[in-house]
Amino acid sequence: MDGLTEMLKGTLEGCVLEIIGSEETYGYAITRRLNELGFADVVEGTVYTILLRLEKNGLVQVTKRPSGQGPPRKFYALNDAGRAELATFWAKWEYITSRLDKLKEGG
Amino acid sequence: MDGLTEMLKGTLEGCVLEIIGSEETYGYAITRRLNELGFADVVEGTVYTILLRLEKNGLVQVTKRPSGQGPPRKFYALNDAGRAELATFWAKWEYITSRLDKLKEGG
DNA sequence: TTCGGTACTCAGTGCCACACAGTACCACTA
DNA sequence: TAGTGGTACTGTGTGGCACTGAGTACCGAA
């Protein structure tokens, strides 16, 4: 699926939050996970900018660990602010989807 | 609901396409319709920039008609390209929502 | 020793919603 | 007849976000 970029604005960050929330993980693995999920065109660069933003905004706790197969990995876990942000994200998502459903059905 | 801006990127244009597709209408009325639907914070300026973009991209047919209660209205109707774009929008929307559902349920 | 996979960084681009100020037409009213 | 408020469109500028692309670096296997 092409041309999703604009529609992913704000959403992709939520996806990353959700992935981190379900398991402490790192950028490269998050990218693979997103690709697996069907966000096939998402590349490392995109995910890393999101991760740096999350870190800057104080939503995650970061731990650096050696990798064994490459440079050290930066593992990300949600802190309280991150969990709150994730909840807000899903609330917004539900809000928007409900409006869109209504619109689609001629409401 | 606050802070929806980023998540509306790309989506709001689709909403406008859908509204125009269901009935030939004009900017001011589209804004009211969006407000009614729950997009409470969407203002005229936002809708007009979308309409100008749709026009520029050749997705709509525009007809100017006197109003009786203010300046003349610019009525918008979808042309073939617009209908195709609308179909594409809903396809993308469905694609993204299905991925998000999958993610949410731990898929 | 070169290649490919793993792993992160950073500067820059383009698009979109949105803010904000302006123009203009009309009806009502004091 | 000046003022107010609702209707209706235009245009410039801003900020945020996904994305690009080039760079750095580590490792194992061919």
CSV table of C-alpha atoms (C1' of nucleotides) in Angstrom, one decimal:
chain,number,residue,atom,x,y,z
A,1,MET,CA,0.0,0.0,0.0
A,2,ASP,CA,1.5,3.3,-1.2
A,3,GLY,CA,1.0,6.9,-0.1
A,4,LEU,CA,0.1,6.2,3.5
A,5,THR,CA,2.6,8.8,4.8
A,6,GLU,CA,0.2,11.6,5.6
A,7,MET,CA,-2.3,9.3,7.2
A,8,LEU,CA,0.4,7.8,9.5
A,9,LYS,CA,1.2,11.3,11.0
A,10,GLY,CA,0.7,10.9,14.7
A,11,THR,CA,-0.3,7.3,14.3
A,12,LEU,CA,3.1,5.8,13.8
A,13,GLU,CA,4.3,7.3,17.0
A,14,GLY,CA,1.4,5.6,18.7
A,15,CYS,CA,2.3,2.3,17.2
A,16,VAL,CA,5.8,2.6,18.5
A,17,LEU,CA,4.5,3.4,21.9
A,18,GLU,CA,2.3,0.4,21.8
A,19,ILE,CA,5.2,-1.9,20.7
A,20,ILE,CA,7.5,-0.6,23.4
A,21,GLY,CA,4.6,-0.8,26.0
A,22,SER,CA,4.1,-4.5,25.3
A,23,GLU,CA,7.8,-5.4,25.6
A,24,GLU,CA,11.1,-3.6,26.2
A,25,THR,CA,12.8,-3.5,22.8
A,26,TYR,CA,15.1,-1.5,20.5
A,27,GLY,CA,14.9,0.5,17.3
A,28,TYR,CA,15.9,-2.1,14.8
A,29,ALA,CA,13.5,-4.7,16.2
A,30,ILE,CA,10.7,-2.2,16.3
A,31,THR,CA,11.2,-1.5,12.6
A,32,ARG,CA,11.1,-5.2,11.8
A,33,ARG,CA,7.9,-5.5,13.9
A,34,LEU,CA,6.2,-2.7,12.1
A,35,ASN,CA,7.2,-4.2,8.7
A,36,GLU,CA,5.8,-7.5,9.9
A,37,LEU,CA,2.5,-5.8,10.9
A,38,GLY,CA,2.0,-4.5,7.4
A,39,PHE,CA,3.7,-1.1,7.7
A,40,ALA,CA,6.0,-2.5,5.0
A,41,ASP,CA,7.6,0.8,3.9
A,42,VAL,CA,8.7,2.0,7.3
A,43,VAL,CA,12.5,2.2,7.5
A,44,GLU,CA,15.0,2.5,10.3
A,45,GLY,CA,15.4,6.3,9.9
A,46,THR,CA,11.8,6.9,10.5
A,47,VAL,CA,11.6,4.8,13.6
A,48,TYR,CA,14.8,6.3,15.1
A,49,THR,CA,13.5,9.8,14.7
A,50,ILE,CA,10.3,8.8,16.6
A,51,LEU,CA,12.4,7.1,19.3
A,52,LEU,CA,14.6,10.2,19.8
A,53,ARG,CA,11.4,12.3,20.0
A,54,LEU,CA,10.0,10.0,22.7
A,55,GLU,CA,13.2,10.2,24.6
A,56,LYS,CA,13.3,14.0,24.3
A,57,ASN,CA,9.7,14.2,25.5
A,58,GLY,CA,10.5,12.0,28.5
A,59,LEU,CA,8.1,9.2,27.7
A,60,VAL,CA,10.6,6.4,27.7
A,61,GLN,CA,13.4,4.9,29.8
A,62,VAL,CA,16.5,4.0,27.8
A,63,THR,CA,19.0,1.3,28.6
A,64,LYS,CA,22.0,0.6,26.4
A,65,ARG,CA,23.1,-3.1,26.1
A,66,PRO,CA,25.8,-4.9,24.1
A,67,SER,CA,24.4,-6.8,21.2
A,68,GLY,CA,26.6,-9.7,20.2
A,69,GLN,CA,25.8,-9.2,16.6
A,70,GLY,CA,26.5,-5.5,15.9
A,71,PRO,CA,26.7,-2.2,17.8
A,72,PRO,CA,25.1,-1.9,21.2
A,73,ARG,CA,21.3,-1.7,21.3
A,74,LYS,CA,19.3,1.0,23.0
A,75,PHE,CA,16.4,-0.7,24.7
A,76,TYR,CA,13.3,1.4,25.3
A,77,ALA,CA,10.6,0.9,28.0
A,78,LEU,CA,7.6,3.1,28.8
A,79,ASN,CA,7.6,5.2,32.0
A,80,ASP,CA,4.5,6.5,33.6
A,81,ALA,CA,4.3,9.5,31.2
A,82,GLY,CA,4.7,7.1,28.3
A,83,ARG,CA,1.9,4.9,29.5
A,84,ALA,CA,-0.3,7.9,29.9
A,85,GLU,CA,0.6,9.0,26.4
A,86,LEU,CA,-0.2,5.6,25.0
A,87,ALA,CA,-3.7,5.7,26.7
A,88,THR,CA,-4.3,9.1,25.2
A,89,PHE,CA,-3.2,7.9,21.8
A,90,TRP,CA,-5.7,5.0,21.8
A,91,ALA,CA,-8.5,7.3,23.1
A,92,LYS,CA,-7.8,9.7,20.2
A,93,TRP,CA,-7.6,6.9,17.8
A,94,GLU,CA,-11.0,5.5,18.9
A,95,TYR,CA,-12.5,9.0,18.7
A,96,ILE,CA,-11.3,9.5,15.1
A,97,THR,CA,-12.3,6.1,14.0
A,98,SER,CA,-15.8,6.5,15.4
A,99,ARG,CA,-16.2,9.8,13.6
A,100,LEU,CA,-15.0,8.3,10.4
A,101,ASP,CA,-17.4,5.4,10.7
A,102,LYS,CA,-20.2,7.8,11.3
A,103,LEU,CA,-19.3,9.8,8.2
A,104,LYS,CA,-18.9,6.7,6.1
A,105,GLU,CA,-22.4,5.5,7.0
A,106,GLY,CA,-23.9,8.9,6.2
A,107,GLY,CA,-24.5,9.9,9.8
B,1,MET,CA,-11.0,16.1,22.1
B,2,ASP,CA,-7.7,18.0,21.9
B,3,GLY,CA,-4.5,17.4,20.0
B,4,LEU,CA,-6.0,15.5,17.1
B,5,THR,CA,-4.2,17.7,14.5
B,6,GLU,CA,-1.4,15.3,13.7
B,7,MET,CA,-3.8,12.3,13.4
B,8,LEU,CA,-6.1,14.2,11.1
B,9,LYS,CA,-3.3,14.7,8.5
B,10,GLY,CA,-4.5,13.1,5.4
B,11,THR,CA,-7.8,12.0,7.0
B,12,LEU,CA,-9.5,15.4,7.0
B,13,GLU,CA,-9.0,15.7,3.3
B,14,GLY,CA,-10.7,12.3,2.9
B,15,CYS,CA,-13.6,13.5,5.1
B,16,VAL,CA,-14.1,16.5,2.9
B,17,LEU,CA,-14.0,14.3,-0.2
B,18,GLU,CA,-16.6,12.1,1.3
B,19,ILE,CA,-18.9,15.0,2.2
B,20,ILE,CA,-18.6,16.5,-1.3
B,21,GLY,CA,-19.1,13.1,-2.8
B,22,SER,CA,-22.4,12.6,-1.1
B,23,GLU,CA,-23.8,16.0,-2.1
B,24,GLU,CA,-22.6,19.1,-4.0
B,25,THR,CA,-21.8,21.6,-1.3
B,26,TYR,CA,-19.6,24.6,-0.3
B,27,GLY,CA,-16.9,25.4,2.1
B,28,TYR,CA,-18.8,27.0,4.9
B,29,ALA,CA,-21.4,24.3,5.0
B,30,ILE,CA,-18.7,21.6,4.9
B,31,THR,CA,-17.1,23.2,7.9
B,32,ARG,CA,-20.5,23.1,9.8
B,33,ARG,CA,-20.9,19.5,8.8
B,34,LEU,CA,-17.5,18.5,10.1
B,35,ASN,CA,-18.2,20.3,13.4
B,36,GLU,CA,-21.5,18.5,13.6
B,37,LEU,CA,-19.8,15.1,13.0
B,38,GLY,CA,-17.5,15.7,16.0
B,39,PHE,CA,-14.6,17.4,14.4
B,40,ALA,CA,-15.4,20.4,16.6
B,41,ASP,CA,-12.3,22.4,16.3
B,42,VAL,CA,-12.0,22.4,12.5
B,43,VAL,CA,-12.3,26.0,11.3
B,44,GLU,CA,-13.1,27.6,8.0
B,45,GLY,CA,-9.5,28.3,7.1
B,46,THR,CA,-8.6,24.7,7.4
B,47,VAL,CA,-11.4,23.5,5.1
B,48,TYR,CA,-10.7,26.2,2.5
B,49,THR,CA,-7.1,25.2,2.2
B,50,ILE,CA,-8.2,21.6,1.6
B,51,LEU,CA,-10.8,22.8,-1.0
B,52,LEU,CA,-8.2,24.9,-2.8
B,53,ARG,CA,-5.9,21.9,-2.9
B,54,LEU,CA,-8.6,19.6,-4.2
B,55,GLU,CA,-9.3,22.1,-6.9
B,56,LYS,CA,-5.6,22.5,-7.8
B,57,ASN,CA,-5.2,18.7,-8.0
B,58,GLY,CA,-8.2,18.5,-10.4
B,59,LEU,CA,-10.4,16.3,-8.1
B,60,VAL,CA,-13.4,18.6,-8.1
B,61,GLN,CA,-15.7,20.6,-10.3
B,62,VAL,CA,-16.4,24.0,-9.0
B,63,THR,CA,-19.5,26.2,-9.6
B,64,LYS,CA,-20.0,29.6,-8.2
B,65,ARG,CA,-23.6,30.5,-7.2
B,66,PRO,CA,-25.1,33.6,-5.5
B,67,SER,CA,-26.0,33.0,-1.9
B,68,GLY,CA,-28.9,35.3,-0.9
B,69,GLN,CA,-27.3,35.6,2.6
B,70,GLY,CA,-23.8,36.7,2.0
B,71,PRO,CA,-21.1,36.5,-0.7
B,72,PRO,CA,-21.4,34.0,-3.5
B,73,ARG,CA,-20.8,30.3,-2.7
B,74,LYS,CA,-18.4,28.0,-4.4
B,75,PHE,CA,-20.1,24.7,-4.8
B,76,TYR,CA,-17.9,21.6,-5.1
B,77,ALA,CA,-18.7,18.3,-6.8
B,78,LEU,CA,-16.4,15.3,-7.3
B,79,ASN,CA,-15.3,14.5,-10.8
B,80,ASP,CA,-14.1,11.1,-11.9
B,81,ALA,CA,-10.6,11.7,-10.5
B,82,GLY,CA,-12.2,12.8,-7.2
B,83,ARG,CA,-14.3,9.7,-7.0
B,84,ALA,CA,-11.2,7.6,-7.6
B,85,GLU,CA,-9.3,9.5,-5.0
B,86,LEU,CA,-12.1,9.0,-2.5
B,87,ALA,CA,-12.1,5.2,-3.1
B,88,THR,CA,-8.3,5.2,-2.6
B,89,PHE,CA,-8.8,7.1,0.6
B,90,TRP,CA,-11.2,4.6,2.1
B,91,ALA,CA,-9.0,1.8,1.0
B,92,LYS,CA,-6.0,3.3,2.8
B,93,TRP,CA,-8.1,4.1,5.8
B,94,GLU,CA,-9.3,0.5,6.0
B,95,TYR,CA,-5.7,-0.7,5.6
B,96,ILE,CA,-4.4,1.4,8.4
B,97,THR,CA,-7.3,0.6,10.8
B,98,SER,CA,-6.8,-3.1,10.2
B,99,ARG,CA,-3.1,-2.8,11.0
B,100,LEU,CA,-3.9,-0.8,14.1
B,101,ASP,CA,-6.5,-3.4,15.3
B,102,LYS,CA,-4.0,-6.1,14.8
B,103,LEU,CA,-1.4,-4.2,16.8
B,104,LYS,CA,-3.8,-3.4,19.5
B,105,GLU,CA,-4.8,-7.1,19.9
B,106,GLY,CA,-1.2,-8.1,20.2
B,107,GLY,CA,-1.1,-9.6,16.7
C,1,DT,C1',39.2,-8.6,3.0
C,2,DT,C1',35.1,-7.8,1.3
C,3,DC,C1',30.2,-8.3,1.7
C,4,DG,C1',25.9,-8.3,4.0
C,5,DG,C1',23.3,-8.0,8.1
C,6,DT,C1',22.8,-5.5,12.4
C,7,DA,C1',22.4,-1.0,14.7
C,8,DC,C1',22.2,4.0,15.6
C,9,DT,C1',22.7,9.3,14.2
C,10,DC,C1',21.6,13.5,12.1
C,11,DA,C1',20.6,17.3,8.7
C,12,DG,C1',17.4,18.3,5.5
C,13,DT,C1',12.7,18.0,2.7
C,14,DG,C1',7.8,18.1,1.8
C,15,DC,C1',3.2,17.9,3.1
C,16,DC,C1',-0.6,18.9,5.9
C,17,DA,C1',-3.6,21.0,9.5
C,18,DC,C1',-4.0,25.1,11.6
C,19,DA,C1',-3.6,30.1,13.1
C,20,DC,C1',-4.6,34.6,11.9
C,21,DA,C1',-5.7,38.5,9.4
C,22,DG,C1',-8.2,40.4,5.8
C,23,DT,C1',-12.2,41.2,2.4
C,24,DA,C1',-17.0,41.3,1.4
C,25,DC,C1',-22.0,40.6,1.3
C,26,DC,C1',-26.4,40.7,3.7
C,27,DA,C1',-30.2,41.3,7.4
C,28,DC,C1',-31.5,43.3,11.4
C,29,DT,C1',-31.8,47.1,14.7
C,30,DA,C1',-31.4,51.1,17.5
D,1,DT,C1',-27.4,55.2,9.0
D,2,DA,C1',-24.1,53.4,11.7
D,3,DG,C1',-23.3,49.2,14.1
D,4,DT,C1',-23.5,44.3,14.9
D,5,DG,C1',-23.4,39.6,13.8
D,6,DG,C1',-23.9,35.7,10.7
D,7,DT,C1',-22.4,34.1,6.2
D,8,DA,C1',-18.6,33.2,2.9
D,9,DC,C1',-14.0,33.2,0.7
D,10,DT,C1',-8.7,34.3,0.4
D,11,DG,C1',-3.9,34.2,1.5
D,12,DT,C1',0.4,34.1,4.3
D,13,DG,C1',2.9,32.0,7.6
D,14,DT,C1',4.0,28.3,11.3
D,15,DG,C1',4.9,23.9,13.4
D,16,DG,C1',4.9,19.0,13.6
D,17,DC,C1',5.6,14.8,11.6
D,18,DA,C1',7.0,11.0,8.4
D,19,DC,C1',10.5,10.4,5.3
D,20,DT,C1',15.1,10.7,2.8
D,21,DG,C1',19.8,9.9,2.5
D,22,DA,C1',24.3,10.0,3.9
D,23,DG,C1',27.2,8.7,7.4
D,24,DT,C1',29.3,5.8,11.3
D,25,DA,C1',30.2,1.4,13.3
D,26,DC,C1',30.3,-3.5,14.8
D,27,DC,C1',30.3,-8.4,13.5
D,28,DG,C1',30.5,-13.1,11.1
D,29,DA,C1',31.0,-15.6,6.9
D,30,DA,C1',32.4,-16.3,2.2
